[in-house]
Structures are given as structure tokens and as C-alpha cells.
mmCIF file of C-alpha atoms and ligand atoms in Angstrom:
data_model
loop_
_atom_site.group_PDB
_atom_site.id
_atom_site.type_symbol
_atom_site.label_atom_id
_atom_site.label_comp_id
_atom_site.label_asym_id
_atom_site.label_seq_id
_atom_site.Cartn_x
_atom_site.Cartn_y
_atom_site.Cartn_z
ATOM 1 C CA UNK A 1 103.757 92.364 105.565
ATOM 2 C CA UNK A 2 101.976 95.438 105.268
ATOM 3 C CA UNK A 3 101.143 96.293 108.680
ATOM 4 C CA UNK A 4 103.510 99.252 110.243
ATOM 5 C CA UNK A 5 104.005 101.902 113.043
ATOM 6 C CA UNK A 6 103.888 105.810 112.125
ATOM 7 C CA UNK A 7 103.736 108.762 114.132
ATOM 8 C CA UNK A 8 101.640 110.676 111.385
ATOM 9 C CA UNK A 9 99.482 108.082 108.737
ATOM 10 C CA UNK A 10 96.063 107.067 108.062
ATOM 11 C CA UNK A 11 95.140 104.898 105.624
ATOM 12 C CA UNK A 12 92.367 105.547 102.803
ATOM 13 C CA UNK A 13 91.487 109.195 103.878
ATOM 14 C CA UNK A 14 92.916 112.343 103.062
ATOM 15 C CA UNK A 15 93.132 113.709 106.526
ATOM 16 C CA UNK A 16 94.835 117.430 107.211
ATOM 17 C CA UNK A 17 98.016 117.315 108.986
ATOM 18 C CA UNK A 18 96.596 117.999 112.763
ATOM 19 C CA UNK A 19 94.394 115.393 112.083
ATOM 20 C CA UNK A 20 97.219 113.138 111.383
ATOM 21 C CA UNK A 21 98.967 113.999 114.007
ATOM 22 C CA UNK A 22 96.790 112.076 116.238
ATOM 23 C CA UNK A 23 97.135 108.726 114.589
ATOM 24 C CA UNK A 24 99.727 106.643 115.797
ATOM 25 C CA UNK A 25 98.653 103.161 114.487
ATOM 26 C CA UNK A 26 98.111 102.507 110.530
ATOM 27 C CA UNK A 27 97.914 99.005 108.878
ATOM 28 C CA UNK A 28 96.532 97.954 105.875
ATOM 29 C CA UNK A 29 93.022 95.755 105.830
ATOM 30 C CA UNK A 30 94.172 93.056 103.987
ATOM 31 C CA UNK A 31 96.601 92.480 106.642
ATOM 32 C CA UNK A 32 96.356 89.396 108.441
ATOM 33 C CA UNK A 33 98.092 90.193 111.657
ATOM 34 C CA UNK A 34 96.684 93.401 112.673
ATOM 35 C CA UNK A 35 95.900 92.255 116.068
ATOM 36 C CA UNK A 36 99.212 91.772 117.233
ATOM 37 C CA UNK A 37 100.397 94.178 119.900
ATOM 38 C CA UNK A 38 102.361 97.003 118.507
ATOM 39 C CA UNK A 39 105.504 96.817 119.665
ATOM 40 C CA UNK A 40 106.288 93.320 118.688
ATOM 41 C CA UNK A 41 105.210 93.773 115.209
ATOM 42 C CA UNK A 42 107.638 97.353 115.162
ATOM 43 C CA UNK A 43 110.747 95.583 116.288
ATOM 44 C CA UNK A 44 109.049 92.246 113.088
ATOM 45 C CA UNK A 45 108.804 94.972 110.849
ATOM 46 C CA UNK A 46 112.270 96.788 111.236
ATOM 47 C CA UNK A 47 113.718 93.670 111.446
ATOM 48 C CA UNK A 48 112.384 92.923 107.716
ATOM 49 C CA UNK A 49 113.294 96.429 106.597
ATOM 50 C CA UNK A 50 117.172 96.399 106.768
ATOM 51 C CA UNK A 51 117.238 93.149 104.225
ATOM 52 C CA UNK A 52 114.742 94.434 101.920
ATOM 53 C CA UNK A 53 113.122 97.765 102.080
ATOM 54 C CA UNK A 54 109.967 98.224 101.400
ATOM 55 C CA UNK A 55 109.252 100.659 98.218
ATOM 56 C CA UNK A 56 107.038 103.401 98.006
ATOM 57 C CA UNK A 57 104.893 103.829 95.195
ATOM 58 C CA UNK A 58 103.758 107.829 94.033
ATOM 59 C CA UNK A 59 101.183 108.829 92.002
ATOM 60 C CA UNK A 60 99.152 111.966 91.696
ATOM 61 C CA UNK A 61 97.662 114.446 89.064
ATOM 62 C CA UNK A 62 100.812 116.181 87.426
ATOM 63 C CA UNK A 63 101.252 119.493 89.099
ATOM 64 C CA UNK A 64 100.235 118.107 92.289
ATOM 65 C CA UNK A 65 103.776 118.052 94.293
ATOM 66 C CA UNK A 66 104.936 114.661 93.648
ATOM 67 C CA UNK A 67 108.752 115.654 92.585
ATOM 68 C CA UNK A 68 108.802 118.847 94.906
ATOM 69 C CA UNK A 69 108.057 116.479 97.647
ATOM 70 C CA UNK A 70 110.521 113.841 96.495
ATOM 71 C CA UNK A 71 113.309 116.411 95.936
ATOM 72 C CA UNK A 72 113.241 117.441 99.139
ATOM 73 C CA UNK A 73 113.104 114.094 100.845
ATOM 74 C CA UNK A 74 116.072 113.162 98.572
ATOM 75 C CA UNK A 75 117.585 116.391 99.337
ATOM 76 C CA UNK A 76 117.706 115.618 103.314
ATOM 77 C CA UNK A 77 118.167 111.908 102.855
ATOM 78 C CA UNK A 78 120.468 111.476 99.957
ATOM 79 C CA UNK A 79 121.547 107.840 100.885
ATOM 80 C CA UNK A 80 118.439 106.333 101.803
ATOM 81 C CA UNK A 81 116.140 106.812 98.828
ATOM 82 C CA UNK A 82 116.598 105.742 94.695
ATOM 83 C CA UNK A 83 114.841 106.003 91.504
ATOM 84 C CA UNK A 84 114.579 102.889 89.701
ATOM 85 C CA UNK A 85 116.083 102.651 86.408
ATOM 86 C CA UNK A 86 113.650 102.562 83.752
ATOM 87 C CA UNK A 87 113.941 100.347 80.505
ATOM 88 C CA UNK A 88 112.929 102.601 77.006
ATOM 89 C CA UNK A 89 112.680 102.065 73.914
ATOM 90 C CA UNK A 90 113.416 105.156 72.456
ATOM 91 C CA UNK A 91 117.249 106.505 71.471
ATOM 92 C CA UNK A 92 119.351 107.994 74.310
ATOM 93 C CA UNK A 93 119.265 111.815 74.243
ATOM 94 C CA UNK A 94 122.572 113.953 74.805
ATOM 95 C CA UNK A 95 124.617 113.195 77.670
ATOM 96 C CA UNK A 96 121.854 110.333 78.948
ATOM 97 C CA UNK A 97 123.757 107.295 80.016
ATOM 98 C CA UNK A 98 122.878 103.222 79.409
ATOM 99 C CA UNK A 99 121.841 101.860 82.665
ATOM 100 C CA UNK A 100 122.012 105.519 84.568
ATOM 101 C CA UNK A 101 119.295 107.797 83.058
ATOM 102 C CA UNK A 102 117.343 104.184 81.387
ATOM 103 C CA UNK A 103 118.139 101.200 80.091
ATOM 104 C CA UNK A 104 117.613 101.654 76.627
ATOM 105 C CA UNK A 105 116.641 98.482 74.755
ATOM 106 C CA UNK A 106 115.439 97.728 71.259
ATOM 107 C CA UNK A 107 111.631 96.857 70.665
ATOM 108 C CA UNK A 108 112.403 93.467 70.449
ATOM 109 C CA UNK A 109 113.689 92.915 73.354
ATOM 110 C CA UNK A 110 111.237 95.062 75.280
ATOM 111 C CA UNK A 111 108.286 93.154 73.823
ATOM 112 C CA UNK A 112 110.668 89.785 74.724
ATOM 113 C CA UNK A 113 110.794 90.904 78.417
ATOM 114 C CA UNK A 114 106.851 91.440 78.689
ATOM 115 C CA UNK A 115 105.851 87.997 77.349
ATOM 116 C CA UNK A 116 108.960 87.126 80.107
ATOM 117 C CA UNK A 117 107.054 89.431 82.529
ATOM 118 C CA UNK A 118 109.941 91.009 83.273
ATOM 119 C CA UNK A 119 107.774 94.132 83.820
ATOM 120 C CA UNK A 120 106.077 95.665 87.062
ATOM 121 C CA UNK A 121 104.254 98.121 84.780
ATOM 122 C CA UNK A 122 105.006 99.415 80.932
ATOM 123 C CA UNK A 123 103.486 102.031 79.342
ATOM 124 C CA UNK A 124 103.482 103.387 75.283
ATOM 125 C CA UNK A 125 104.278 107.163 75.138
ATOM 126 C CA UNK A 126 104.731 108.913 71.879
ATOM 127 C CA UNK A 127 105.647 105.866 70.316
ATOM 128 C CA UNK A 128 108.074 104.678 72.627
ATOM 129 C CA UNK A 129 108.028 102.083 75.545
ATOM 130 C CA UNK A 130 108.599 102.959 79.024
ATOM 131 C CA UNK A 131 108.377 100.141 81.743
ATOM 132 C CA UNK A 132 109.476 99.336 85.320
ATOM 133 C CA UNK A 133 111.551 96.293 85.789
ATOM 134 C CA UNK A 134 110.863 93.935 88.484
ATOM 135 C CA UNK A 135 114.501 93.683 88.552
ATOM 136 C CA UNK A 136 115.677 97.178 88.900
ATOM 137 C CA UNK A 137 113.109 97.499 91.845
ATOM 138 C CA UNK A 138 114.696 94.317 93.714
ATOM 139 C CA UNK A 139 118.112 95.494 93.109
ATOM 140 C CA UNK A 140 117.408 98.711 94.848
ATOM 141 C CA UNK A 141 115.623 96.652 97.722
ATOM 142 C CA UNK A 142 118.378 94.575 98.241
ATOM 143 C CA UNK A 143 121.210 97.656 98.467
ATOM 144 C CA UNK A 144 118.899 98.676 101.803
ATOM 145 C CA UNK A 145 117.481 101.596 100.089
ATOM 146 C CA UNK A 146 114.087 102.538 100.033
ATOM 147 C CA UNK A 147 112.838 102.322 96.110
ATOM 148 C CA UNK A 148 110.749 105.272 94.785
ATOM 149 C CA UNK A 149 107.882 104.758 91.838
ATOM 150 C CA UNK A 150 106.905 107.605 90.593
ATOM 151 C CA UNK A 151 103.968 106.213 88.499
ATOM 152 C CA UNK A 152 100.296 106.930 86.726
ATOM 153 C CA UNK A 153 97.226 105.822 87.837
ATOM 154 C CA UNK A 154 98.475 102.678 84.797
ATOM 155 C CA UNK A 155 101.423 101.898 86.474
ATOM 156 C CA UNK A 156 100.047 101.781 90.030
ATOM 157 C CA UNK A 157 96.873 99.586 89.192
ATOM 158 C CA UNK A 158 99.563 97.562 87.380
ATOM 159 C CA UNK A 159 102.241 97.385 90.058
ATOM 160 C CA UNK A 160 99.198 95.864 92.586
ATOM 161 C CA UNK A 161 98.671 93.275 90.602
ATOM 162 C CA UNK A 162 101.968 92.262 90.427
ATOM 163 C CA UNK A 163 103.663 90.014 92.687
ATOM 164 C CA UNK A 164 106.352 92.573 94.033
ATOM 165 C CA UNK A 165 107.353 91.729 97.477
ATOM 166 C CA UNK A 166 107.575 93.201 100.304
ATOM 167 C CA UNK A 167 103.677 94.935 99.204
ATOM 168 C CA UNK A 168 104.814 98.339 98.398
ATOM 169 C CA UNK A 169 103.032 101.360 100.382
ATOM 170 C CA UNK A 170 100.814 103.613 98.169
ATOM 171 C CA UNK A 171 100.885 107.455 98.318
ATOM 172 C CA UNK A 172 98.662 109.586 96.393
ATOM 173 C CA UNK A 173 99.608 113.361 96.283
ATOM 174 C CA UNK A 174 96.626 115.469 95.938
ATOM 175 C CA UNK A 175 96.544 119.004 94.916
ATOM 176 C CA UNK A 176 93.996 121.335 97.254
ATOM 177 C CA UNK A 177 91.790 122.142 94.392
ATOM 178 C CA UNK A 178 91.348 121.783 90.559
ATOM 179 C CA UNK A 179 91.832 125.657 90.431
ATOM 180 C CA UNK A 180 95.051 125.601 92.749
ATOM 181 C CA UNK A 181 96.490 122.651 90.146
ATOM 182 C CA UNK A 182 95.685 124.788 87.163
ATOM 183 C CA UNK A 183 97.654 127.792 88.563
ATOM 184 C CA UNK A 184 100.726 125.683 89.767
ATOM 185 C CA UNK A 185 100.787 123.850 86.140
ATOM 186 C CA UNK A 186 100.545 127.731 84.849
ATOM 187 C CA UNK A 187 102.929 129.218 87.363
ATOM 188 C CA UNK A 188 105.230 126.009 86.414
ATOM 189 C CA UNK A 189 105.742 127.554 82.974
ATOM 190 C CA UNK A 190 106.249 124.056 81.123
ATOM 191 C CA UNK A 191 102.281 123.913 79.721
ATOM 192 C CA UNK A 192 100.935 124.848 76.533
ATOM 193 C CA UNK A 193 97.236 125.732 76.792
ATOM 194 C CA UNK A 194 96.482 122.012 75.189
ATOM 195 C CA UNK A 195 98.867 120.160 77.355
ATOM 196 C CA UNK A 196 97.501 122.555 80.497
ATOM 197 C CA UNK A 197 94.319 120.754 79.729
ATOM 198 C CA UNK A 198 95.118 117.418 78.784
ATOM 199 C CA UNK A 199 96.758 117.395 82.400
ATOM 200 C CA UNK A 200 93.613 118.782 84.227
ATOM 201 C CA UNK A 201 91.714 115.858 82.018
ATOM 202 C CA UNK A 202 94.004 113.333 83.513
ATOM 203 C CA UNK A 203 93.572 114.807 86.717
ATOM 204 C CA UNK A 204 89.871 114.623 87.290
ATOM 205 C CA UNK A 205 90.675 110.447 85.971
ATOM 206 C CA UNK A 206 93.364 110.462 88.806
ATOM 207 C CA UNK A 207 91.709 112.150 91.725
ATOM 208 C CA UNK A 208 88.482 109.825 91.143
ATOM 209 C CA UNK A 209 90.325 106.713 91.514
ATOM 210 C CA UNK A 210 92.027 107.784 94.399
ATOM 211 C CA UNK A 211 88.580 108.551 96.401
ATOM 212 C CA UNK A 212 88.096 105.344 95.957
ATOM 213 C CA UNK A 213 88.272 102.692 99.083
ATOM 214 C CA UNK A 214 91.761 100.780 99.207
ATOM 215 C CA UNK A 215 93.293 102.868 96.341
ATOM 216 C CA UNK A 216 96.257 104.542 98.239
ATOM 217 C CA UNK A 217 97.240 103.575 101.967
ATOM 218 C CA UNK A 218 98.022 107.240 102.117
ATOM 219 C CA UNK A 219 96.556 110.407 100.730
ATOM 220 C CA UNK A 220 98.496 113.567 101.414
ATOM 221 C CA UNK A 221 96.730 116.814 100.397
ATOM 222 C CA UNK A 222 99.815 119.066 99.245
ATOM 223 C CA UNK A 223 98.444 122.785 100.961
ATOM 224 C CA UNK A 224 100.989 124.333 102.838
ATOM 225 C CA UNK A 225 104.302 122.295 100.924
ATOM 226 C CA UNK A 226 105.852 122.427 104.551
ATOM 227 C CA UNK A 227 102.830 120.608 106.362
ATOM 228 C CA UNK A 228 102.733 118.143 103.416
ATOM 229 C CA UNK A 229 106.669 117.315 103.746
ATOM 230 C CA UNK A 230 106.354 116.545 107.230
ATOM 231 C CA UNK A 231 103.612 114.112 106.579
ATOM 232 C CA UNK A 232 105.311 112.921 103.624
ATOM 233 C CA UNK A 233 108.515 112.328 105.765
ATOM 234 C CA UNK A 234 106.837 110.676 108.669
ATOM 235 C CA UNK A 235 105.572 107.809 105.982
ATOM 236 C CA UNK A 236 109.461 106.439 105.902
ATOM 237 C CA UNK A 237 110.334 107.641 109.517
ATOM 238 C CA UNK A 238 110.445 103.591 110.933
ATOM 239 C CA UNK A 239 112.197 102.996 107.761
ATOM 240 C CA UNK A 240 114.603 105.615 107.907
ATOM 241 C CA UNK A 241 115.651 104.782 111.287
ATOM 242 C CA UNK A 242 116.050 101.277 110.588
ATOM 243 C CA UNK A 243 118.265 102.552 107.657
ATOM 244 C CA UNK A 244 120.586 104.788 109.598
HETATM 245 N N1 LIG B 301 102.592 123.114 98.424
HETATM 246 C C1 LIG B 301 102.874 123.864 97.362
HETATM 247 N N2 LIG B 301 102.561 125.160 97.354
HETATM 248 C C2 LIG B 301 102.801 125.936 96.279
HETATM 249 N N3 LIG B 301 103.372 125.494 95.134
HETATM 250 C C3 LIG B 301 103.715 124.198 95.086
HETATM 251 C C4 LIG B 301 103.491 123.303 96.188
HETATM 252 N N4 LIG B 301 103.928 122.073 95.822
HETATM 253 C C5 LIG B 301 104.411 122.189 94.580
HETATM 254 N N5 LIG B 301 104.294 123.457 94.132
HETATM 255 C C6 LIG B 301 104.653 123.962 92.803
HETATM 256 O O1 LIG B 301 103.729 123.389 91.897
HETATM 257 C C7 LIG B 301 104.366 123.082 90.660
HETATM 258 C C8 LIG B 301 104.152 121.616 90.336
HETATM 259 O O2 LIG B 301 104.869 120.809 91.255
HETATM 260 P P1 LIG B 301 105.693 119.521 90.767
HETATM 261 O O3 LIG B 301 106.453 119.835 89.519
HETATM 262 O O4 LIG B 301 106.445 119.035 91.964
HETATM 263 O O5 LIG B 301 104.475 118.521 90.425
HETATM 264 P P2 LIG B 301 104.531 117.004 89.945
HETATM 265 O O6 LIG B 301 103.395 116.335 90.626
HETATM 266 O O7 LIG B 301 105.876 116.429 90.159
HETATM 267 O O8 LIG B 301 104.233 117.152 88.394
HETATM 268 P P3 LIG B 301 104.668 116.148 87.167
HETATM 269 O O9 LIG B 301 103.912 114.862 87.421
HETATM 270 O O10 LIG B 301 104.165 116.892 85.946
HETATM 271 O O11 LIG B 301 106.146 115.981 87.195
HETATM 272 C C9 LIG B 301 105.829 123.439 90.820
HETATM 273 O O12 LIG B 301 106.046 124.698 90.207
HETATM 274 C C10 LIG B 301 106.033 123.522 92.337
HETATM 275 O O13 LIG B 301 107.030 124.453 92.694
#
């Protein structure tokens, strides 16, 4: 079910916080019970919540605010949120832990669990493979916390056409400007000047999808980081409550 209540959401439109503010009903269009009176389908949808959370899927141009914004959230809600753990084929690095920091697998078996599509999304990075099990997602579900993926534009298309239930929500974090992501990457101090623009590159690819209708149910434009965290918190605020 994918319709909700929020005190600050709008769906498809990246909206300033005031503007947010105002909105007080959000559903998504594909849903087919949007005309049910609001208060029933709050009490349906917390109801649902506290067997199997709902998990939130993150994306945005690197440098745009996505871990800042999860850090804190994590930071003030340490029980209610996890990471799923990744599966990787490449070697554990020092002081990394099996089945904490990944699951590390050999090729074989990672190739094995696609054609098994064990996968939500994989991706190839330097030569090594990275993917999402639909598994470690569930198992997060199930414990009543709320799942976090922090994903690429890849993984999200990927994740949506995947049967992972309940339908995650989709956040896009969006940098103010082009020019305010290039000086955040820069005042980050982790870029060279070829991975500064390889990141811009993928940012343009990132921010165009996003424009587009039904990409993200939510588009939060990361200005003032304190205005953006109170939007970002309000997403989970049914959740949370349900949680507590
Ligand atoms: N609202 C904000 N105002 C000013 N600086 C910010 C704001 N949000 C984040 N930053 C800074 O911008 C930089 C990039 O943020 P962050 O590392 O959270 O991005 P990210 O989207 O997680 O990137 P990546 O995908 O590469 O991990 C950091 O140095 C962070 O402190």
C-alpha cells in the first residue's frame, strides 16, 4: 500500500520547505485506494507498519546530502533505522567483518544468486560486484525497523521493478545548484579534479531522471541542511511513531 499521512510531503515536486508545510495529504498515483477517508487508511497503514516496515529508498547526485541527512536521522533515532547488508565480491578489507560491513561471496556464487534473483539491484564497480539482497532487506523489515537504500539512479530503476513488498517510498536528495554541488564535493576534500568531474557528469544523468514524472515520491532540495532534515524527518514521522 503506498498511500500514507505526513505532516510535510508532496509527491513528484521539489517543493521548498514552507511550501511543504502546507501539505498534509500525500499518496502515490498508482494507488488504488486514494479515496478513502484519511483517518481510516492512517490507523490501515500503521497497523501494516509495526509487522513490516516500509523501506526507504535514497538516491541523489553524490555530494548532494544523502549521508549527512541519514547520519543525523540515525543519530536521533538509533533504533529505528538500518543499512542493509550488502553482498561483494571483492576481499574483506582490514577490520571489515562477514555479514557486518558485507557479505562477501565468491563470483560464483554471486552470479548463482542473480540467475536465483536473489538480487533487488547489483551493480559492477572496479571489477567487483556489489548487490542488494532481497533477503537482507526483508530481514530488516521483519525486525520492525525501517530499511535504508542508499542507491544510484541503477539501483533505484532496478529496485522498482522488483517485486519488494511493502512498495518502498522514493527520496531523491537534490543539491541547490550544480555550482553549490561542485563546492561541497571540493569543500568535502575526497575529489580529485577527474573524479570531481566524473561526479558532476553523473549528476546532470541523476538530476534529469529525477525531473521526471513518477521518479521519486519525494524530492527534497538540501539548502539550508536544517530545513532539509526536518523535511527529511517528517517522511518517517507516521512510521516512527508506530515504531516507538
Ligand atoms: N545543507 C548543506 N549545507 C552545506 N553543506 C552541506 C549540506 N549538506 C551536506 N553538506 C556537505 O556537503 C558535502 C557532501 O555531503 P554528503 O557527503 O552527505 O553527500 P552524499 O550525497 O552522501 O555523497 P556520496 O554519495 O558521495 O556519499 C559534505 O561535506 C557535507 O558536510
Amino acid at each position: 500500500m503506498s498511500l500514507f499521512i505526513s505532516g510535510v510531503a508532496i509527491v513528484n515536486k521539489p517543493v521548498s520547505f514552507m511550501k511543504l508545510s502546507s501539505c498534509l495529504l500525500c499518496w502515490h498515483s498508482s494507488s488504488p485506494i486514494h479515496k478513502i477517508a484519511a483517518p481510516a487508511v492512517s490507523k490501515i497503514f500503521i497497523r501494516k507498519m509495526s509487522s513490516n516496515c516500509r523501506a526507504a529508498v535514497i538516491s541523489g547526485p553524490s555530494g548532494g546530502g544523502k549521508s549527512t541527512l541519514l547520519t543525523k536521522l540515525m543519530g536521533e533515532y538509533p533504533n529505528s533505522f538500518a543499512f542493509s547488508v550488502s553482498h561483494t565480491t571483492r576481499k574483506p578489507r582490514p577490520g571489515e567483518s562477514d555479514g557486518k560491513d558485507y557479505h562477501f561471496v565468491q563470483k560464483e556464487k554471486f552470479i548463482e544468486m542473480i540467475s536465483n534473483q536473489e538480487f533487488l539491484e547489483h551493480a559492477e564497480f572496479s571489477g567487483n560486484m556489489y548487490g542488494t539482497s532481497k533477503k537482507s532487506v526483508n530481514d530488516i523489515q521483519k525486525s520492525g525497523k525501517i530499511c535504508i537504500l542508499d542507491v544510484e539512479i541503477n539501483g533505484v530503476k532496478s529496485i522498482k521493478k522488483s517485486d519488494l513488498q511493502p512498495t518502498p517510498r522514493y527520496i531523491f536528495i537534490k543539491p541547490p545548484s550544480i555550482e553549490i554541488l561542485k563546492s561541497r564535493l571540493e569543500g568535502r576534500g575526497t575529489e580529485t579534479p577527474e573524479s570531481l568531474q566524473k561526479r558532476l557528469d553523473t549528476a546532470a544523468e541523476a538530476l534529469d531522471y529525477a525531473s521526471k514524472d513518477g521518479a521519486y515520491d519525494y524530492i527534497i532540495i538540501n539548502d539550508s541542511l536544517e530545513d532539509a532534515y526536518k523535511i527529511f524527518k517528517n517522511i518517517f514521522k507516521d512510521d516512527l511513531k508506530s515504531l516507538q
